[in-house]
Short mmCIF file of N, CA and C in Angstrom, two decimals:
data_model
loop_
_atom_site.label_atom_id
_atom_site.label_comp_id
_atom_site.label_asym_id
_atom_site.label_seq_id
_atom_site.Cartn_x
_atom_site.Cartn_y
_atom_site.Cartn_z
N GLY A 785 99.93 89.32 97.62
CA GLY A 785 100.61 88.08 97.85
C GLY A 785 101.94 88.29 98.56
N LEU A 786 102.89 87.49 98.20
CA LEU A 786 104.20 87.47 98.84
C LEU A 786 104.96 88.78 98.59
N ILE A 787 104.87 89.31 97.38
CA ILE A 787 105.58 90.56 97.07
C ILE A 787 105.05 91.70 97.92
N ARG A 788 103.72 91.77 98.10
CA ARG A 788 103.12 92.81 98.94
C ARG A 788 103.58 92.68 100.39
N LEU A 789 103.66 91.45 100.89
CA LEU A 789 104.10 91.21 102.26
C LEU A 789 105.55 91.66 102.43
N ILE A 790 106.41 91.32 101.48
CA ILE A 790 107.81 91.74 101.54
C ILE A 790 107.91 93.26 101.52
N PHE A 791 107.12 93.91 100.65
CA PHE A 791 107.10 95.37 100.57
C PHE A 791 106.70 95.98 101.91
N LEU A 792 105.64 95.45 102.54
CA LEU A 792 105.18 95.97 103.82
C LEU A 792 106.24 95.79 104.89
N LEU A 793 106.89 94.64 104.93
CA LEU A 793 107.93 94.40 105.93
C LEU A 793 109.09 95.36 105.74
N LEU A 794 109.48 95.62 104.48
CA LEU A 794 110.54 96.59 104.22
C LEU A 794 110.15 97.98 104.69
N LEU A 795 108.90 98.36 104.47
CA LEU A 795 108.44 99.68 104.90
C LEU A 795 108.40 99.80 106.42
N ILE A 796 107.94 98.74 107.09
CA ILE A 796 107.84 98.77 108.55
C ILE A 796 109.22 98.94 109.18
N PHE A 797 110.19 98.19 108.69
CA PHE A 797 111.50 98.15 109.34
C PHE A 797 112.52 99.09 108.72
N SER A 798 112.12 99.87 107.73
CA SER A 798 113.03 100.82 107.09
C SER A 798 113.22 102.05 107.98
N PRO A 799 114.47 102.38 108.34
CA PRO A 799 114.70 103.56 109.18
C PRO A 799 114.72 104.85 108.37
N ALA A 800 114.85 104.76 107.05
CA ALA A 800 115.01 105.96 106.21
C ALA A 800 113.70 106.72 106.11
N GLY A 801 113.83 108.04 105.94
CA GLY A 801 112.64 108.87 105.73
C GLY A 801 112.70 110.14 106.55
N ILE A 802 111.68 110.96 106.37
CA ILE A 802 111.57 112.25 107.04
C ILE A 802 110.62 112.07 108.23
N LYS A 803 111.10 112.41 109.42
CA LYS A 803 110.26 112.31 110.62
C LYS A 803 109.29 113.47 110.65
N LYS A 804 108.01 113.18 110.92
CA LYS A 804 106.98 114.20 111.01
C LYS A 804 106.31 114.14 112.37
N ARG A 805 105.68 115.24 112.75
CA ARG A 805 104.97 115.29 114.03
C ARG A 805 103.49 114.97 113.81
N SER A 806 102.98 114.11 114.66
CA SER A 806 101.56 113.77 114.63
C SER A 806 100.79 114.73 115.52
N LYS A 807 99.49 114.87 115.26
CA LYS A 807 98.62 115.63 116.15
C LYS A 807 98.36 114.85 117.44
N VAL A 808 98.59 113.53 117.37
CA VAL A 808 98.35 112.65 118.52
C VAL A 808 99.68 112.37 119.22
N PRO A 809 99.81 112.72 120.50
CA PRO A 809 101.07 112.46 121.21
C PRO A 809 101.41 110.96 121.23
N GLY A 810 102.70 110.66 121.08
CA GLY A 810 103.14 109.27 121.14
C GLY A 810 103.11 108.53 119.81
N VAL A 811 102.74 109.22 118.73
CA VAL A 811 102.71 108.60 117.40
C VAL A 811 103.96 109.05 116.64
N MET A 812 104.67 108.09 116.06
CA MET A 812 105.85 108.41 115.25
C MET A 812 105.48 108.26 113.77
N ILE A 813 105.68 109.32 112.99
CA ILE A 813 105.38 109.29 111.56
C ILE A 813 106.68 109.44 110.78
N THR A 814 106.83 108.60 109.77
CA THR A 814 107.95 108.70 108.84
C THR A 814 107.39 108.88 107.44
N GLN A 815 107.82 109.95 106.76
CA GLN A 815 107.41 110.21 105.37
C GLN A 815 108.52 109.69 104.46
N PHE A 816 108.14 108.91 103.45
CA PHE A 816 109.12 108.25 102.59
C PHE A 816 109.70 109.14 101.50
N ILE A 817 108.95 110.14 101.05
CA ILE A 817 109.45 111.01 99.98
C ILE A 817 109.44 112.46 100.45
N GLU A 818 110.24 113.30 99.81
CA GLU A 818 110.41 114.67 100.28
C GLU A 818 109.14 115.51 100.09
N VAL A 819 108.53 115.43 98.91
CA VAL A 819 107.33 116.23 98.62
C VAL A 819 106.18 115.29 98.25
N LEU A 820 105.06 115.43 98.97
CA LEU A 820 103.89 114.59 98.70
C LEU A 820 103.12 115.15 97.50
N PRO A 821 102.56 114.26 96.66
CA PRO A 821 101.68 114.74 95.59
C PRO A 821 100.46 115.44 96.20
N GLU A 822 99.89 116.36 95.47
CA GLU A 822 98.74 117.12 95.96
C GLU A 822 97.59 116.19 96.35
N GLY A 823 97.04 116.44 97.51
CA GLY A 823 95.91 115.65 98.00
C GLY A 823 96.30 114.34 98.67
N LYS A 824 97.57 113.98 98.64
CA LYS A 824 98.02 112.73 99.26
C LYS A 824 98.61 113.02 100.63
N SER A 825 98.62 112.01 101.51
CA SER A 825 99.14 112.22 102.87
C SER A 825 99.73 110.95 103.44
N THR A 826 100.61 111.15 104.39
CA THR A 826 101.16 110.01 105.13
C THR A 826 100.10 109.51 106.11
N PRO A 827 100.22 108.29 106.55
CA PRO A 827 99.29 107.79 107.58
C PRO A 827 99.45 108.55 108.89
N ASP A 828 98.39 108.60 109.66
CA ASP A 828 98.42 109.15 111.02
C ASP A 828 97.30 108.48 111.80
N PHE A 829 97.37 108.61 113.09
CA PHE A 829 96.34 108.05 113.96
C PHE A 829 95.37 109.15 114.36
N LEU A 830 94.08 108.88 114.17
CA LEU A 830 93.05 109.76 114.70
C LEU A 830 92.79 109.37 116.15
N ARG A 831 92.92 108.07 116.41
CA ARG A 831 92.77 107.53 117.76
C ARG A 831 93.77 106.40 117.88
N LYS A 832 94.64 106.48 118.88
CA LYS A 832 95.64 105.43 119.04
C LYS A 832 95.22 104.48 120.16
N PRO A 833 95.73 103.26 120.13
CA PRO A 833 95.41 102.32 121.22
C PRO A 833 95.96 102.84 122.55
N ILE A 834 95.25 102.56 123.62
CA ILE A 834 95.68 103.00 124.95
C ILE A 834 96.14 101.80 125.77
N ALA A 835 96.96 102.08 126.79
CA ALA A 835 97.44 101.02 127.69
C ALA A 835 96.25 100.38 128.41
N LEU A 836 96.34 99.07 128.60
CA LEU A 836 95.26 98.33 129.25
C LEU A 836 95.79 97.54 130.44
N THR A 837 95.00 97.46 131.48
CA THR A 837 95.27 96.56 132.60
C THR A 837 94.05 95.65 132.70
N ILE A 838 94.27 94.36 132.45
CA ILE A 838 93.17 93.41 132.32
C ILE A 838 93.38 92.24 133.28
N GLN A 839 92.29 91.79 133.86
CA GLN A 839 92.33 90.62 134.73
C GLN A 839 92.60 89.37 133.90
N GLU A 840 93.43 88.49 134.43
CA GLU A 840 93.74 87.23 133.77
C GLU A 840 92.46 86.48 133.39
N GLY A 841 92.45 85.96 132.15
CA GLY A 841 91.29 85.20 131.68
C GLY A 841 90.26 86.04 130.94
N LYS A 842 90.37 87.36 131.01
CA LYS A 842 89.41 88.25 130.36
C LYS A 842 89.87 88.62 128.95
N LEU A 843 89.06 89.44 128.29
CA LEU A 843 89.33 89.90 126.92
C LEU A 843 89.96 91.28 126.94
N ALA A 844 91.07 91.44 126.22
CA ALA A 844 91.70 92.75 126.05
C ALA A 844 91.44 93.21 124.63
N ILE A 845 91.07 94.47 124.46
CA ILE A 845 90.81 95.01 123.12
C ILE A 845 91.55 96.33 122.94
N PHE A 846 92.49 96.34 122.00
CA PHE A 846 93.15 97.58 121.58
C PHE A 846 92.39 98.11 120.37
N LYS A 847 92.17 99.44 120.33
CA LYS A 847 91.42 100.06 119.23
C LYS A 847 92.22 101.19 118.62
N ALA A 848 92.08 101.34 117.30
CA ALA A 848 92.77 102.43 116.60
C ALA A 848 91.94 102.90 115.41
N ASN A 849 92.02 104.20 115.14
CA ASN A 849 91.46 104.78 113.91
C ASN A 849 92.59 105.52 113.22
N VAL A 850 92.69 105.34 111.91
CA VAL A 850 93.78 105.96 111.16
C VAL A 850 93.24 106.76 109.99
N CYS A 851 94.10 107.64 109.47
CA CYS A 851 93.77 108.39 108.26
C CYS A 851 95.00 108.41 107.37
N GLY A 852 94.81 108.82 106.14
CA GLY A 852 95.89 108.89 105.16
C GLY A 852 95.33 108.66 103.77
N ASP A 853 96.01 109.20 102.78
CA ASP A 853 95.57 109.02 101.40
C ASP A 853 96.79 108.66 100.55
N PRO A 854 96.83 107.45 100.01
CA PRO A 854 95.79 106.43 100.02
C PRO A 854 95.59 105.81 101.42
N LYS A 855 94.44 105.15 101.57
CA LYS A 855 94.07 104.54 102.84
C LYS A 855 95.19 103.62 103.32
N PRO A 856 95.67 103.82 104.56
CA PRO A 856 96.77 102.98 105.06
C PRO A 856 96.34 101.55 105.34
N GLU A 857 97.29 100.66 105.25
CA GLU A 857 97.10 99.28 105.68
C GLU A 857 97.54 99.22 107.14
N VAL A 858 96.75 98.60 107.99
CA VAL A 858 97.04 98.55 109.42
C VAL A 858 97.45 97.14 109.82
N THR A 859 98.56 97.05 110.55
CA THR A 859 99.03 95.77 111.07
C THR A 859 99.35 95.94 112.55
N TRP A 860 99.40 94.83 113.26
CA TRP A 860 99.69 94.82 114.70
C TRP A 860 100.90 93.94 114.96
N GLY A 861 101.64 94.29 115.99
CA GLY A 861 102.78 93.47 116.40
C GLY A 861 102.97 93.62 117.90
N ARG A 862 103.97 92.93 118.41
CA ARG A 862 104.30 93.07 119.83
C ARG A 862 105.80 93.02 120.02
N ALA A 863 106.28 93.54 121.13
CA ALA A 863 107.71 93.70 121.35
C ALA A 863 108.41 92.35 121.56
N LYS A 864 107.84 91.47 122.39
CA LYS A 864 108.59 90.28 122.80
C LYS A 864 108.06 88.96 122.28
N GLY A 865 106.79 88.86 122.02
CA GLY A 865 106.22 87.57 121.67
C GLY A 865 105.72 87.52 120.26
N ASP A 866 105.23 86.34 119.88
CA ASP A 866 104.64 86.25 118.53
C ASP A 866 103.12 86.25 118.66
N MET A 867 102.45 86.52 117.57
CA MET A 867 100.99 86.64 117.58
C MET A 867 100.36 85.67 116.58
N SER A 868 100.96 84.51 116.41
CA SER A 868 100.49 83.57 115.40
C SER A 868 99.27 82.77 115.84
N ASP A 869 98.99 82.70 117.14
CA ASP A 869 97.84 81.96 117.64
C ASP A 869 96.56 82.75 117.33
N THR A 870 95.84 82.31 116.29
CA THR A 870 94.66 83.06 115.83
C THR A 870 93.46 82.92 116.77
N GLU A 871 93.49 81.97 117.70
CA GLU A 871 92.41 81.90 118.69
C GLU A 871 92.61 82.96 119.77
N THR A 872 93.86 83.25 120.11
CA THR A 872 94.16 84.24 121.12
C THR A 872 94.15 85.65 120.54
N PHE A 873 94.80 85.83 119.38
CA PHE A 873 94.96 87.15 118.77
C PHE A 873 94.07 87.27 117.54
N GLN A 874 93.08 88.15 117.62
CA GLN A 874 92.18 88.35 116.48
C GLN A 874 92.20 89.83 116.07
N LYS A 875 92.52 90.05 114.79
CA LYS A 875 92.59 91.40 114.23
C LYS A 875 91.33 91.64 113.42
N LYS A 876 90.67 92.78 113.68
CA LYS A 876 89.40 93.06 113.02
C LYS A 876 89.37 94.49 112.50
N TYR A 877 88.48 94.71 111.52
CA TYR A 877 88.24 96.05 111.00
C TYR A 877 86.74 96.24 110.86
N ASP A 878 86.22 97.35 111.41
CA ASP A 878 84.81 97.68 111.30
C ASP A 878 84.65 98.76 110.23
N GLU A 879 84.10 98.37 109.10
CA GLU A 879 83.93 99.28 107.96
C GLU A 879 83.07 100.49 108.32
N ALA A 880 82.05 100.29 109.15
CA ALA A 880 81.12 101.37 109.49
C ALA A 880 81.79 102.47 110.31
N THR A 881 82.68 102.09 111.25
CA THR A 881 83.31 103.07 112.14
C THR A 881 84.74 103.40 111.72
N GLY A 882 85.32 102.59 110.83
CA GLY A 882 86.72 102.77 110.45
C GLY A 882 87.67 102.36 111.55
N GLU A 883 87.19 101.55 112.48
CA GLU A 883 87.98 101.17 113.65
C GLU A 883 88.68 99.83 113.44
N TYR A 884 89.98 99.83 113.72
CA TYR A 884 90.78 98.61 113.70
C TYR A 884 90.92 98.14 115.14
N THR A 885 90.76 96.83 115.36
CA THR A 885 90.90 96.30 116.72
C THR A 885 91.82 95.10 116.74
N LEU A 886 92.51 94.97 117.85
CA LEU A 886 93.26 93.76 118.16
C LEU A 886 92.64 93.21 119.43
N GLU A 887 92.02 92.03 119.31
CA GLU A 887 91.42 91.37 120.46
C GLU A 887 92.36 90.29 120.94
N ILE A 888 92.61 90.26 122.26
CA ILE A 888 93.44 89.23 122.86
C ILE A 888 92.54 88.48 123.84
N HIS A 889 92.22 87.25 123.47
CA HIS A 889 91.26 86.46 124.23
C HIS A 889 91.94 85.71 125.37
N ARG A 890 91.22 85.61 126.49
CA ARG A 890 91.67 84.88 127.67
C ARG A 890 93.13 85.23 128.01
N VAL A 891 93.36 86.51 128.31
CA VAL A 891 94.73 86.96 128.56
C VAL A 891 95.36 86.25 129.74
N SER A 892 96.66 86.05 129.63
CA SER A 892 97.45 85.48 130.73
C SER A 892 98.71 86.32 130.83
N GLY A 893 99.55 86.00 131.80
CA GLY A 893 100.81 86.72 131.97
C GLY A 893 101.68 86.67 130.73
N GLU A 894 101.52 85.63 129.91
CA GLU A 894 102.32 85.50 128.69
C GLU A 894 102.01 86.59 127.67
N GLU A 895 100.82 87.15 127.73
CA GLU A 895 100.44 88.20 126.77
C GLU A 895 100.80 89.60 127.27
N ALA A 896 101.23 89.74 128.53
CA ALA A 896 101.65 91.05 129.03
C ALA A 896 102.86 91.49 128.20
N ASP A 897 102.75 92.63 127.53
CA ASP A 897 103.78 93.04 126.59
C ASP A 897 103.46 94.46 126.11
N THR A 898 104.34 95.00 125.29
CA THR A 898 104.08 96.25 124.59
C THR A 898 103.63 95.90 123.18
N TYR A 899 102.45 96.35 122.80
CA TYR A 899 101.89 96.07 121.48
C TYR A 899 102.07 97.28 120.58
N LYS A 900 102.28 97.03 119.29
CA LYS A 900 102.52 98.10 118.32
C LYS A 900 101.45 98.06 117.24
N CYS A 901 101.02 99.23 116.83
CA CYS A 901 100.09 99.35 115.72
C CYS A 901 100.80 100.15 114.63
N TYR A 902 100.81 99.59 113.42
CA TYR A 902 101.47 100.21 112.27
C TYR A 902 100.41 100.58 111.24
N ALA A 903 100.47 101.81 110.75
CA ALA A 903 99.62 102.24 109.63
C ALA A 903 100.57 102.63 108.50
N ILE A 904 100.42 102.00 107.33
CA ILE A 904 101.40 102.17 106.25
C ILE A 904 100.70 102.41 104.92
N ASN A 905 101.18 103.41 104.18
CA ASN A 905 100.79 103.56 102.78
C ASN A 905 102.05 103.87 101.97
N GLU A 906 101.91 104.15 100.69
CA GLU A 906 103.10 104.32 99.85
C GLU A 906 103.89 105.57 100.18
N TYR A 907 103.31 106.50 100.97
CA TYR A 907 104.00 107.75 101.28
C TYR A 907 104.62 107.79 102.67
N GLY A 908 104.25 106.83 103.53
CA GLY A 908 104.83 106.85 104.86
C GLY A 908 104.24 105.80 105.79
N LYS A 909 104.70 105.89 107.03
CA LYS A 909 104.20 104.97 108.06
C LYS A 909 104.02 105.73 109.36
N ALA A 910 103.06 105.29 110.15
CA ALA A 910 102.81 105.83 111.49
C ALA A 910 102.81 104.65 112.45
N ILE A 911 103.48 104.81 113.57
CA ILE A 911 103.61 103.73 114.54
C ILE A 911 103.29 104.27 115.92
N CYS A 912 102.55 103.48 116.70
CA CYS A 912 102.36 103.81 118.11
C CYS A 912 102.35 102.52 118.92
N THR A 913 102.53 102.66 120.21
CA THR A 913 102.59 101.49 121.09
C THR A 913 101.61 101.65 122.25
N ALA A 914 101.23 100.52 122.82
CA ALA A 914 100.38 100.51 124.01
C ALA A 914 100.72 99.25 124.82
N ALA A 915 100.79 99.40 126.11
CA ALA A 915 101.15 98.29 126.99
C ALA A 915 99.91 97.50 127.41
N LEU A 916 100.09 96.20 127.54
CA LEU A 916 99.07 95.34 128.15
C LEU A 916 99.64 94.81 129.45
N ASN A 917 98.99 95.18 130.56
CA ASN A 917 99.35 94.66 131.88
C ASN A 917 98.28 93.66 132.28
N VAL A 918 98.69 92.56 132.89
CA VAL A 918 97.75 91.50 133.26
C VAL A 918 97.76 91.32 134.77
N ILE A 919 96.57 91.41 135.36
CA ILE A 919 96.43 91.12 136.80
C ILE A 919 96.22 89.63 136.93
N GLU A 920 97.16 88.97 137.58
CA GLU A 920 97.08 87.51 137.67
C GLU A 920 96.12 87.10 138.77
N GLY A 921 95.69 85.84 138.76
CA GLY A 921 94.61 85.31 139.59
C GLY A 921 94.68 85.57 141.07
N GLU A 922 95.88 85.65 141.67
CA GLU A 922 96.01 85.82 143.12
C GLU A 922 95.35 87.10 143.60
N ASN A 923 95.50 88.18 142.84
CA ASN A 923 94.90 89.46 143.24
C ASN A 923 93.38 89.38 143.26
N VAL A 924 92.80 88.64 142.34
CA VAL A 924 91.35 88.49 142.28
C VAL A 924 90.87 87.76 143.53
N CYS A 925 91.58 86.71 143.95
CA CYS A 925 91.21 85.97 145.16
C CYS A 925 91.26 86.88 146.38
N PHE A 926 92.29 87.71 146.47
CA PHE A 926 92.41 88.64 147.60
C PHE A 926 91.21 89.57 147.64
N PHE A 927 90.82 90.15 146.51
CA PHE A 927 89.67 91.05 146.48
C PHE A 927 88.40 90.31 146.89
N THR A 928 88.24 89.09 146.40
CA THR A 928 87.04 88.30 146.71
C THR A 928 86.97 88.03 148.21
N LEU A 929 88.07 87.60 148.82
CA LEU A 929 88.09 87.32 150.26
C LEU A 929 87.83 88.60 151.05
N HIS A 930 88.45 89.67 150.66
CA HIS A 930 88.32 90.95 151.35
C HIS A 930 86.86 91.43 151.31
N ILE A 931 86.23 91.33 150.17
CA ILE A 931 84.85 91.78 150.03
C ILE A 931 83.91 90.85 150.81
N THR A 932 84.16 89.55 150.77
CA THR A 932 83.33 88.60 151.52
C THR A 932 83.40 88.91 153.01
N TYR A 933 84.61 89.20 153.51
CA TYR A 933 84.80 89.50 154.92
C TYR A 933 84.03 90.76 155.32
N LEU A 934 84.04 91.76 154.45
CA LEU A 934 83.38 93.02 154.76
C LEU A 934 81.87 93.01 154.53
N TYR A 935 81.37 91.98 153.89
CA TYR A 935 79.97 91.95 153.45
C TYR A 935 79.00 92.23 154.60
N ASP A 936 79.22 91.57 155.77
CA ASP A 936 78.29 91.73 156.89
C ASP A 936 78.34 93.13 157.50
N GLN A 937 79.47 93.84 157.32
CA GLN A 937 79.64 95.12 157.98
C GLN A 937 79.24 96.32 157.11
N LEU A 938 79.01 96.11 155.80
CA LEU A 938 78.76 97.23 154.90
C LEU A 938 77.34 97.23 154.36
N SER A 939 76.87 98.41 154.04
CA SER A 939 75.56 98.51 153.40
C SER A 939 75.69 98.01 151.96
N PRO A 940 74.60 97.56 151.34
CA PRO A 940 74.66 97.08 149.95
C PRO A 940 75.20 98.14 148.99
N CYS A 941 74.90 99.40 149.25
CA CYS A 941 75.34 100.48 148.36
C CYS A 941 76.87 100.57 148.34
N ILE A 942 77.50 100.54 149.52
CA ILE A 942 78.96 100.61 149.60
C ILE A 942 79.59 99.36 149.02
N LEU A 943 78.97 98.21 149.23
CA LEU A 943 79.50 96.95 148.70
C LEU A 943 79.54 96.98 147.17
N VAL A 944 78.49 97.51 146.55
CA VAL A 944 78.45 97.62 145.07
C VAL A 944 79.58 98.54 144.61
N LEU A 945 79.82 99.64 145.32
CA LEU A 945 80.89 100.55 144.96
C LEU A 945 82.24 99.84 145.02
N ILE A 946 82.49 99.07 146.07
CA ILE A 946 83.76 98.33 146.21
C ILE A 946 83.89 97.32 145.08
N LEU A 947 82.84 96.62 144.76
CA LEU A 947 82.90 95.64 143.66
C LEU A 947 83.24 96.32 142.34
N ASN A 948 82.67 97.48 142.08
CA ASN A 948 82.97 98.21 140.83
C ASN A 948 84.42 98.64 140.78
N ILE A 949 84.98 99.06 141.90
CA ILE A 949 86.39 99.49 141.93
C ILE A 949 87.31 98.28 141.75
N CYS A 950 87.00 97.17 142.36
CA CYS A 950 87.88 96.00 142.32
C CYS A 950 87.82 95.27 140.98
N TYR A 951 86.71 95.28 140.33
CA TYR A 951 86.58 94.49 139.10
C TYR A 951 86.39 95.42 137.98
#
């Protein structure tokens, strides 16, 4: 409930703790206590979200896998905007693969931002970031016109290759 939410917010924004190195470059780990109990561990990322460049109107999906004992709670955030629109921002967890996803539906320039993934348990937190870049509609029109113009001059094989590169 509310107490758990307050606890998580305090952990996310707390600067105190011991900085640790992750096996995954770009992940920041903070350990909350000096000595961990046997068999327990701070959260870490097995797979962190990667930067995405997505065409306007398409679906962007950030993916992450985490580890830690006890199992970390995973949350998502962004640097500049809010993520309260549940139609645009959907957070999911796949029990079978252990994969956490943040889906951003029908991306626009407003969603271009740096996104953060937080993994938190009682012993520490792990944080990583990934950028979302959005290609706005004008570039798509340019590619479409350019490919249409070249259509008569190119073999179908080369045209398919150009379409794959552009889209």
